[in-house]
XYZ file of C-alpha atoms in Angstrom:
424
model
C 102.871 118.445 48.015
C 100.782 115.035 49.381
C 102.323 112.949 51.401
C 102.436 109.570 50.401
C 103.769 106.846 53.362
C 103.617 103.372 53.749
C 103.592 101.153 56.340
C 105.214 97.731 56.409
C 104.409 95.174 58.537
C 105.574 91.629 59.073
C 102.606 88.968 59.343
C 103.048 86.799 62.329
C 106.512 87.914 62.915
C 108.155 85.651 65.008
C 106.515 82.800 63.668
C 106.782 83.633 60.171
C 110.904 83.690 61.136
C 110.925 80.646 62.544
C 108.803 79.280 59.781
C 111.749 80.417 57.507
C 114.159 78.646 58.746
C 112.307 75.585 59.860
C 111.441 75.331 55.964
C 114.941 76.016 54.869
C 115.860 72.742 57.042
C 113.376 70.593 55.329
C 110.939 71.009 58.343
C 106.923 71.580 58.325
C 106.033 75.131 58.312
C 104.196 76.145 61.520
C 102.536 78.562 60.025
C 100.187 75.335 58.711
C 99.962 73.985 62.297
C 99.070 74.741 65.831
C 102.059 76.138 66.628
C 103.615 79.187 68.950
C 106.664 80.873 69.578
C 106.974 80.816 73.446
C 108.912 80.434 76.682
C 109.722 77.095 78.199
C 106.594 75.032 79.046
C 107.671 74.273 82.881
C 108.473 77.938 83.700
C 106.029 80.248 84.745
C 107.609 83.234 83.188
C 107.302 81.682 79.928
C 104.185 83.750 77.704
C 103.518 83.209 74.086
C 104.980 85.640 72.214
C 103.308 84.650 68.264
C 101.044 81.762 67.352
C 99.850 80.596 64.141
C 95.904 80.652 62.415
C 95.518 77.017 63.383
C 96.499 78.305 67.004
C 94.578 80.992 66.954
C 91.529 78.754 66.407
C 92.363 76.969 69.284
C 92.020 80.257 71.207
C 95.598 80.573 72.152
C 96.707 84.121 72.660
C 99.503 86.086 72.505
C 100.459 87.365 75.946
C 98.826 84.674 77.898
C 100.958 81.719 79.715
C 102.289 79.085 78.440
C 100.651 76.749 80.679
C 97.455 78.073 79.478
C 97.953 78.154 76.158
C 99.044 74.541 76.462
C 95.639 73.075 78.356
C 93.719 74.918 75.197
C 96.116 73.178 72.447
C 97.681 70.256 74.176
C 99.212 69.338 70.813
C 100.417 72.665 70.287
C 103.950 72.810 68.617
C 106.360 74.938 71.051
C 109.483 77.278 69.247
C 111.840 79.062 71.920
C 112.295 82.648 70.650
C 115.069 83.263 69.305
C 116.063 87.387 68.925
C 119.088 86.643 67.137
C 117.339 85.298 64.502
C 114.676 88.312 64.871
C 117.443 91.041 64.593
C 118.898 89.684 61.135
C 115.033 89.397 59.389
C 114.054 92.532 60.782
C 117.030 94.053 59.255
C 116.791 91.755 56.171
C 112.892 92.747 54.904
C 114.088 96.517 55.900
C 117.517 96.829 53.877
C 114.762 95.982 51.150
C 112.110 98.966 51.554
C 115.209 101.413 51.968
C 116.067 100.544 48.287
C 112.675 102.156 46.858
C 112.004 104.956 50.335
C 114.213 107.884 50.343
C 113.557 108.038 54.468
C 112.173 104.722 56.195
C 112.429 104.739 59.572
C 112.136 101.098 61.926
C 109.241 101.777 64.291
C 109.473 98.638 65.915
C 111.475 95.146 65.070
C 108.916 94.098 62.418
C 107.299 97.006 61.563
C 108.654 100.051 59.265
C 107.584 103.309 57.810
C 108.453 104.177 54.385
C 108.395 107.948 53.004
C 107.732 108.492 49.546
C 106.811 111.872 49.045
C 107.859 113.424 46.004
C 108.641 110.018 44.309
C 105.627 110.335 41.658
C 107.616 110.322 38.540
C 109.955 107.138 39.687
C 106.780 105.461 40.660
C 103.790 106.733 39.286
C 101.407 103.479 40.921
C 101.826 103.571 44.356
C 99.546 100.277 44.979
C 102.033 98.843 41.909
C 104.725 99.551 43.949
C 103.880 98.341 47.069
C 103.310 94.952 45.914
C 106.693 94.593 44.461
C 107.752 95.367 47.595
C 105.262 92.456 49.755
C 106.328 90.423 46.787
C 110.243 90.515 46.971
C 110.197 90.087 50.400
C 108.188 87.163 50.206
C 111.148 85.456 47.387
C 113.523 86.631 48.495
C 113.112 86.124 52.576
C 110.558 83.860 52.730
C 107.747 85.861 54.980
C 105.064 87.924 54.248
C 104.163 91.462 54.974
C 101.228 93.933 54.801
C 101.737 97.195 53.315
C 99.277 99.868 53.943
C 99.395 103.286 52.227
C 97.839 106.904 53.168
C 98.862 110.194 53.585
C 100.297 109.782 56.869
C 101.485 107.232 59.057
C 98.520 107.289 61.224
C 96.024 106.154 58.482
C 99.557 104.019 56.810
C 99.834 101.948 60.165
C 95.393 101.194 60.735
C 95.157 100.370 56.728
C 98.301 97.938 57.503
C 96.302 96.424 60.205
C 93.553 95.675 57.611
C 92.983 92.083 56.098
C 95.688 89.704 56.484
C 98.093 88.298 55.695
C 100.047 89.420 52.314
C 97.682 92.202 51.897
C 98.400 95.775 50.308
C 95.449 98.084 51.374
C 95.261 101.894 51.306
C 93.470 104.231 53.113
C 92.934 108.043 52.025
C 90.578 110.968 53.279
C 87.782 110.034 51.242
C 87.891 106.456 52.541
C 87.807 107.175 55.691
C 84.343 106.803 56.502
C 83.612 103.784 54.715
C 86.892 101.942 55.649
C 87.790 103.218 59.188
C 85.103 104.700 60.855
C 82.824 101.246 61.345
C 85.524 99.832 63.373
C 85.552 99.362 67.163
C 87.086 102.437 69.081
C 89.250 99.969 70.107
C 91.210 99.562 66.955
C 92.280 103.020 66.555
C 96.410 102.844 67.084
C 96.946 104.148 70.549
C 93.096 103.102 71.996
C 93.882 100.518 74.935
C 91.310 98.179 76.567
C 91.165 100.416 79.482
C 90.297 103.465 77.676
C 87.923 101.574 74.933
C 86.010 100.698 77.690
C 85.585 103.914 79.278
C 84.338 105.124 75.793
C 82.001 102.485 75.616
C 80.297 103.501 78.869
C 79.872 106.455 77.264
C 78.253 105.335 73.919
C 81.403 105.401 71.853
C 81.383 102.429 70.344
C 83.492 103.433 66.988
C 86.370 105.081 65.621
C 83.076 106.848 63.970
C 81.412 107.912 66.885
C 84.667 109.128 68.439
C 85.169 111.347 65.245
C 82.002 113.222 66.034
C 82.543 113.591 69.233
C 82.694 117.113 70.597
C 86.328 118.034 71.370
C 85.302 119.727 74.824
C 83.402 116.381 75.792
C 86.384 114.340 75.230
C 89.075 116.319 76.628
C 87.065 116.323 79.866
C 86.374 112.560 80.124
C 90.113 111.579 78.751
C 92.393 114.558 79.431
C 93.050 117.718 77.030
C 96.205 116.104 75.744
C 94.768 112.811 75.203
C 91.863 113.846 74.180
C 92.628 115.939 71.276
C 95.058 113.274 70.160
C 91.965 110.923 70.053
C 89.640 113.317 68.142
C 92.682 113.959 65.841
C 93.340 110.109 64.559
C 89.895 109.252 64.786
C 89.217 112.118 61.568
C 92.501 111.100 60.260
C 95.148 113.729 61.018
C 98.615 112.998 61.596
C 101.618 115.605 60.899
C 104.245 113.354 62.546
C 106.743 112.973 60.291
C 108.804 109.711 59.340
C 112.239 110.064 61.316
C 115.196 108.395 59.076
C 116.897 108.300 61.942
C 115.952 106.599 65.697
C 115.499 109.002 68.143
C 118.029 109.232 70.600
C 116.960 106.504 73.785
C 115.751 109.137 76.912
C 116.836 106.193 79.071
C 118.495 103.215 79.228
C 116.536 99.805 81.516
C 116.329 96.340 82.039
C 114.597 93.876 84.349
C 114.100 90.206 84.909
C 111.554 88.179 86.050
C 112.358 85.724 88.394
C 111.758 81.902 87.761
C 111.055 81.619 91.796
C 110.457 84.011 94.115
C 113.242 85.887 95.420
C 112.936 86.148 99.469
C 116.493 87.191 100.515
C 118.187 90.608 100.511
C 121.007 88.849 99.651
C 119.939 87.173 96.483
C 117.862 90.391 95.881
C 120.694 92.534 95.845
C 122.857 89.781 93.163
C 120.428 90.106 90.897
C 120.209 93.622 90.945
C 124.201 94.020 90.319
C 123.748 91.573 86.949
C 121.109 94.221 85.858
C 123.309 97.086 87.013
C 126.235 95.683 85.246
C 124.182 95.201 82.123
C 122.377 98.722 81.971
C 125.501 100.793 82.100
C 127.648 98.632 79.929
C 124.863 99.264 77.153
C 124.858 103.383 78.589
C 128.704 103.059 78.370
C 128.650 101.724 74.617
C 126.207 104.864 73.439
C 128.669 107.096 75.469
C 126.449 108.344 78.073
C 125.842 108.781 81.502
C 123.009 109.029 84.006
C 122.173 111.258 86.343
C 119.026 109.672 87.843
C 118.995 105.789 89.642
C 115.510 104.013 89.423
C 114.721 100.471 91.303
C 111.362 98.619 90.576
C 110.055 95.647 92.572
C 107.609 93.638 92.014
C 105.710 91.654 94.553
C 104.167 88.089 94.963
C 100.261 89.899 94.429
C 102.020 91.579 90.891
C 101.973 94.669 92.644
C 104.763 97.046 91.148
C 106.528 99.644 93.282
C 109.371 102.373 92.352
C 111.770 104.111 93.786
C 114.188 106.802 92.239
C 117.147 108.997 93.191
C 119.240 112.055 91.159
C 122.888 112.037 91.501
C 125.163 114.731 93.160
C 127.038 113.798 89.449
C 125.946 111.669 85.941
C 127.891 108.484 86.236
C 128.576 105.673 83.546
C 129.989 103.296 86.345
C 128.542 100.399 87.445
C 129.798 100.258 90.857
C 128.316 103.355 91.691
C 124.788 102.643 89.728
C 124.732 99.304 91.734
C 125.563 101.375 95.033
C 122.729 103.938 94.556
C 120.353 101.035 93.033
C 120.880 98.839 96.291
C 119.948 101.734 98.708
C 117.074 102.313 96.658
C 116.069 98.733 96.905
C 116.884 98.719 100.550
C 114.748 101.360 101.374
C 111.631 100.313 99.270
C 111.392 96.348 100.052
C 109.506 95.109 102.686
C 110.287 91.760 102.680
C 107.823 89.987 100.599
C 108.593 87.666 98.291
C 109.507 89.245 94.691
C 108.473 88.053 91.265
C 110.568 90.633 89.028
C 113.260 92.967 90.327
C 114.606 96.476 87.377
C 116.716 99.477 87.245
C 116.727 102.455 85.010
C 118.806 105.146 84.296
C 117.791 108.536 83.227
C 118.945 112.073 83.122
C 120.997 111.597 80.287
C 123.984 113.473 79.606
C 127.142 112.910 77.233
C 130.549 112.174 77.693
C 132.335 115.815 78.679
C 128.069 117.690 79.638
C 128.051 116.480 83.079
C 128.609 118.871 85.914
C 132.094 117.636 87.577
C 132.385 116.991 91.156
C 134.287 118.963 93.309
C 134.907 115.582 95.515
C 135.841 113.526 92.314
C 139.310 111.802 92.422
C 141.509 109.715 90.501
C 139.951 106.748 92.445
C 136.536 107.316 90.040
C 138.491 107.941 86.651
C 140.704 104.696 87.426
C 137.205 102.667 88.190
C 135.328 103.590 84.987
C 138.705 102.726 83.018
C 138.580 99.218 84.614
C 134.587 99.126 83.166
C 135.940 100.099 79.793
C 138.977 97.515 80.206
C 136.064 95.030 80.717
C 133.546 95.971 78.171
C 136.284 95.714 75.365
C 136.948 92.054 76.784
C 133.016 91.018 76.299
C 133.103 92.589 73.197
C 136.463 90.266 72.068
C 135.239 87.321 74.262
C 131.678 87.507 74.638
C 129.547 88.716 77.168
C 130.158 85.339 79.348
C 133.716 85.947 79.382
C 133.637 87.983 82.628
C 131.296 88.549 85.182
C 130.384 91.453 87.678
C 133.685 92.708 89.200
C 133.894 90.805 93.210
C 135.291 94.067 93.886
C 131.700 96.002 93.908
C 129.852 92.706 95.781
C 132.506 90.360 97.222
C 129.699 87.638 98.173
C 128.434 87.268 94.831
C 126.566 83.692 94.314
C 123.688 83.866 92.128
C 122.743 81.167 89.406
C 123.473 81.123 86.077
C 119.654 80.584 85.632
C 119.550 84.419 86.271
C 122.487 85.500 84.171
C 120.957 83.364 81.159
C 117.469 84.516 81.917
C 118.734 88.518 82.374
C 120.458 88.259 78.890
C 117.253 86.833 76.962
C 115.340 89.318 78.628
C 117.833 92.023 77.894
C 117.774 90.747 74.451
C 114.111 90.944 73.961
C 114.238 94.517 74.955
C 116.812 95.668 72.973
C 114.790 94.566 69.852
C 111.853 96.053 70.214
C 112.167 99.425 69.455
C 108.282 101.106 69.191
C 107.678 102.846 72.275
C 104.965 101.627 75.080
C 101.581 102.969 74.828
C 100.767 103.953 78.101
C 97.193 104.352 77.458
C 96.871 100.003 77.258
């Protein structure tokens, strides 16, 4: 049987939210304006996260500072993201493709795959179907979307990426060639600047010329993995199949950068208990535990540096995640200033998998109760309501610039699902 998938993706997410709501207020649309969803103008942390056409014309980009964006478009209209908003439209234009998909599975917060293999005689006209789709969530939510279709979720995900916005545009085998293979090697999903370029040097200069490049040739100038991954998208092929389900996480993270530079161990090692307290109350509320400690730093010259360490036993308490995560960070600063301090936790085991220590007492039990006592409280209260026990760092001082800024960071994470391509 064909496969038949489609992909769905918002248009100018975050804008196009914002746009919703500023419209349901009466407001102007920024989606007619130079305007950009973005952190605050007088930090330098603050990057634009979506901008508009008109923006776009202005040369503002997504990624780049504020600042900068600001000196190209000094009249540029300025939206603070807002991921509470994000979560409830992402979950919005997706409770609407899982009423036509049997198995649709949320790649990343504005992006979804829909599987409808085997649906032929409830909808003979795919194309028919996917605009009803682009146009009920355009009613009924108030964005728009592009919808590309294929066999697979490769070719689903580069037609999606095809004119925009409110497009529905398909791409089979036998329009491969005309359709995808003139495009810049740079285009195909998983192609990063870095590795574009090196195929440039190299005379591959399209998703074409990739394609007829000699498997052996490419696996030796990008890896064998890599390489045959490459030479596999670039004709088209893609087996993966659409997971109804997420995947279960491999690790849990977070990390904040800092609105100043952080030059004291002291202030250093506050932080890192907020992100320790953070990381394993998420761990604790998926009901797992970690058996490996990671600390990244990163320094004044955006240099980043790691350090790691596996535990004599998986743990789900934060005292002892912050214990291991300050020797870590101990033993890998050296005293320059920081610009972003994170911890990770991997190694994952569940509740009842991990090996017990012999030297475990009723001292550990009674200390990942008291974290359980005071993740129910959040949970009633809010996360505010109570901050990182005194007990685990008794000279704890740091600003509630940091708290705020960890939890919009955290946030951010949290909904964007599609994994990193480490390849950009």
């Amino acid at each position: 049987m064909d496969r038949l998938i489609f992909h769905v993706d918002v248009n100018s997410a975050y804008l196009s939210w914002e746009a919703t709501r500023q419209v349901a207020r009466g407001g102007l649309d920024p989606r007619t304006v130079p305007a950009a969803i973005g952190g605050a103008r007088d930090k330098r942390t603050g990057v634009i996260l979506a901008k508009s056409i008109p923006a776009k014309r202005f040369g503002v980009r997504t990624g780049e500072p504020v600042a900068m964006a600001l000196r190209k478009c000094p009249e540029l209209l300025l939206f603070p993201p807002d991921f509470g908003l994000y979560t409830r439209c992402s979950a919005a234009f997706a409770a609407i493709c899982r009423e036509y998909a049997p198995a649709v599975e949320q790649f990343s917060i504005d992006e979804c795959f829909l599987d409808l293999t085997g649906t032929g005689a409830i909808y003979p006209d795919p194309v028919a179907l996917a605009h009803t789709i682009r146009e009920r969530i355009r009613k009924e939510l108030g964005f728009t979307v592009n919808i590309g279709i294929a066999p697979n979720k490769l070719l689903a995900k580069m037609a999606s990426d095809f004119e925009k916005p409110d497009r529905v545009h398909t791409l089979f085998p036998d329009e491969i060639p005309a359709k995808m293979w003139p495009l810049p090697v740079g285009e195909l999903f998983t192609v990063g600047a870095a590795t574009a370029e090196k195929l440039n040097r190299v005379e591959i200069a399209t998703i074409g010329d990739l394609a007829r490049t000699d498997l052996g040739r490419l696996q030796r100038l990008l890896g064998q993995k890599f390489g045959l991954q490459l030479h596999r998208y670039a004709n088209g092929l893609d087996d993966s199949p659409v997971r109804a389900e997420p995947e279960e996480a491999k690790g849990y993270s977070n990390s904040v950068t800092l609105e100043e530079d952080v030059r004291t161990r002291d202030e250093a090692r506050q932080i890192l208990l907020l992100l320790a307290d953070s990381v394993t109350a998420r761990m604790r509320r998926d009901k797992k535990r970690a058996g490996c400690v990671a600390v990244t730093v990163r320094d004044a010259d955006f240099k980043d540096h790691s350090h790691q360490r596996t535990l004599a036993a998986a743990t789900d308490i934060t005292a002892e995640v912050y214990a291991t995560g300050r020797q870590l960070f101990d033993e890998l600063w050296d005293g320059r200033p920081l610009r972003l301090l994170g911890i990770s936790l991997t190694g994952l085991v569940g509740e009842g998998e991990e090996q017990l220590s012999l030297f475990a007492g009723g001292g550990r039990e009674r200390q990942r109760q008291l974290d359980q006592t005071v993740d129910a409280l959040r949970k009633k209260y809010g996360a505010a309501a109570i901050r990182p026990a005194a007990s685990v760092h008794s000279t704890l001082t740091v600003g509630k610039k940091y708290q705020a800024q960890m939890e919009e960071e955290d946030g951010e994470a949290r909904s964007h699902t599609a994994p990193p391509d480490p390849h950009r």
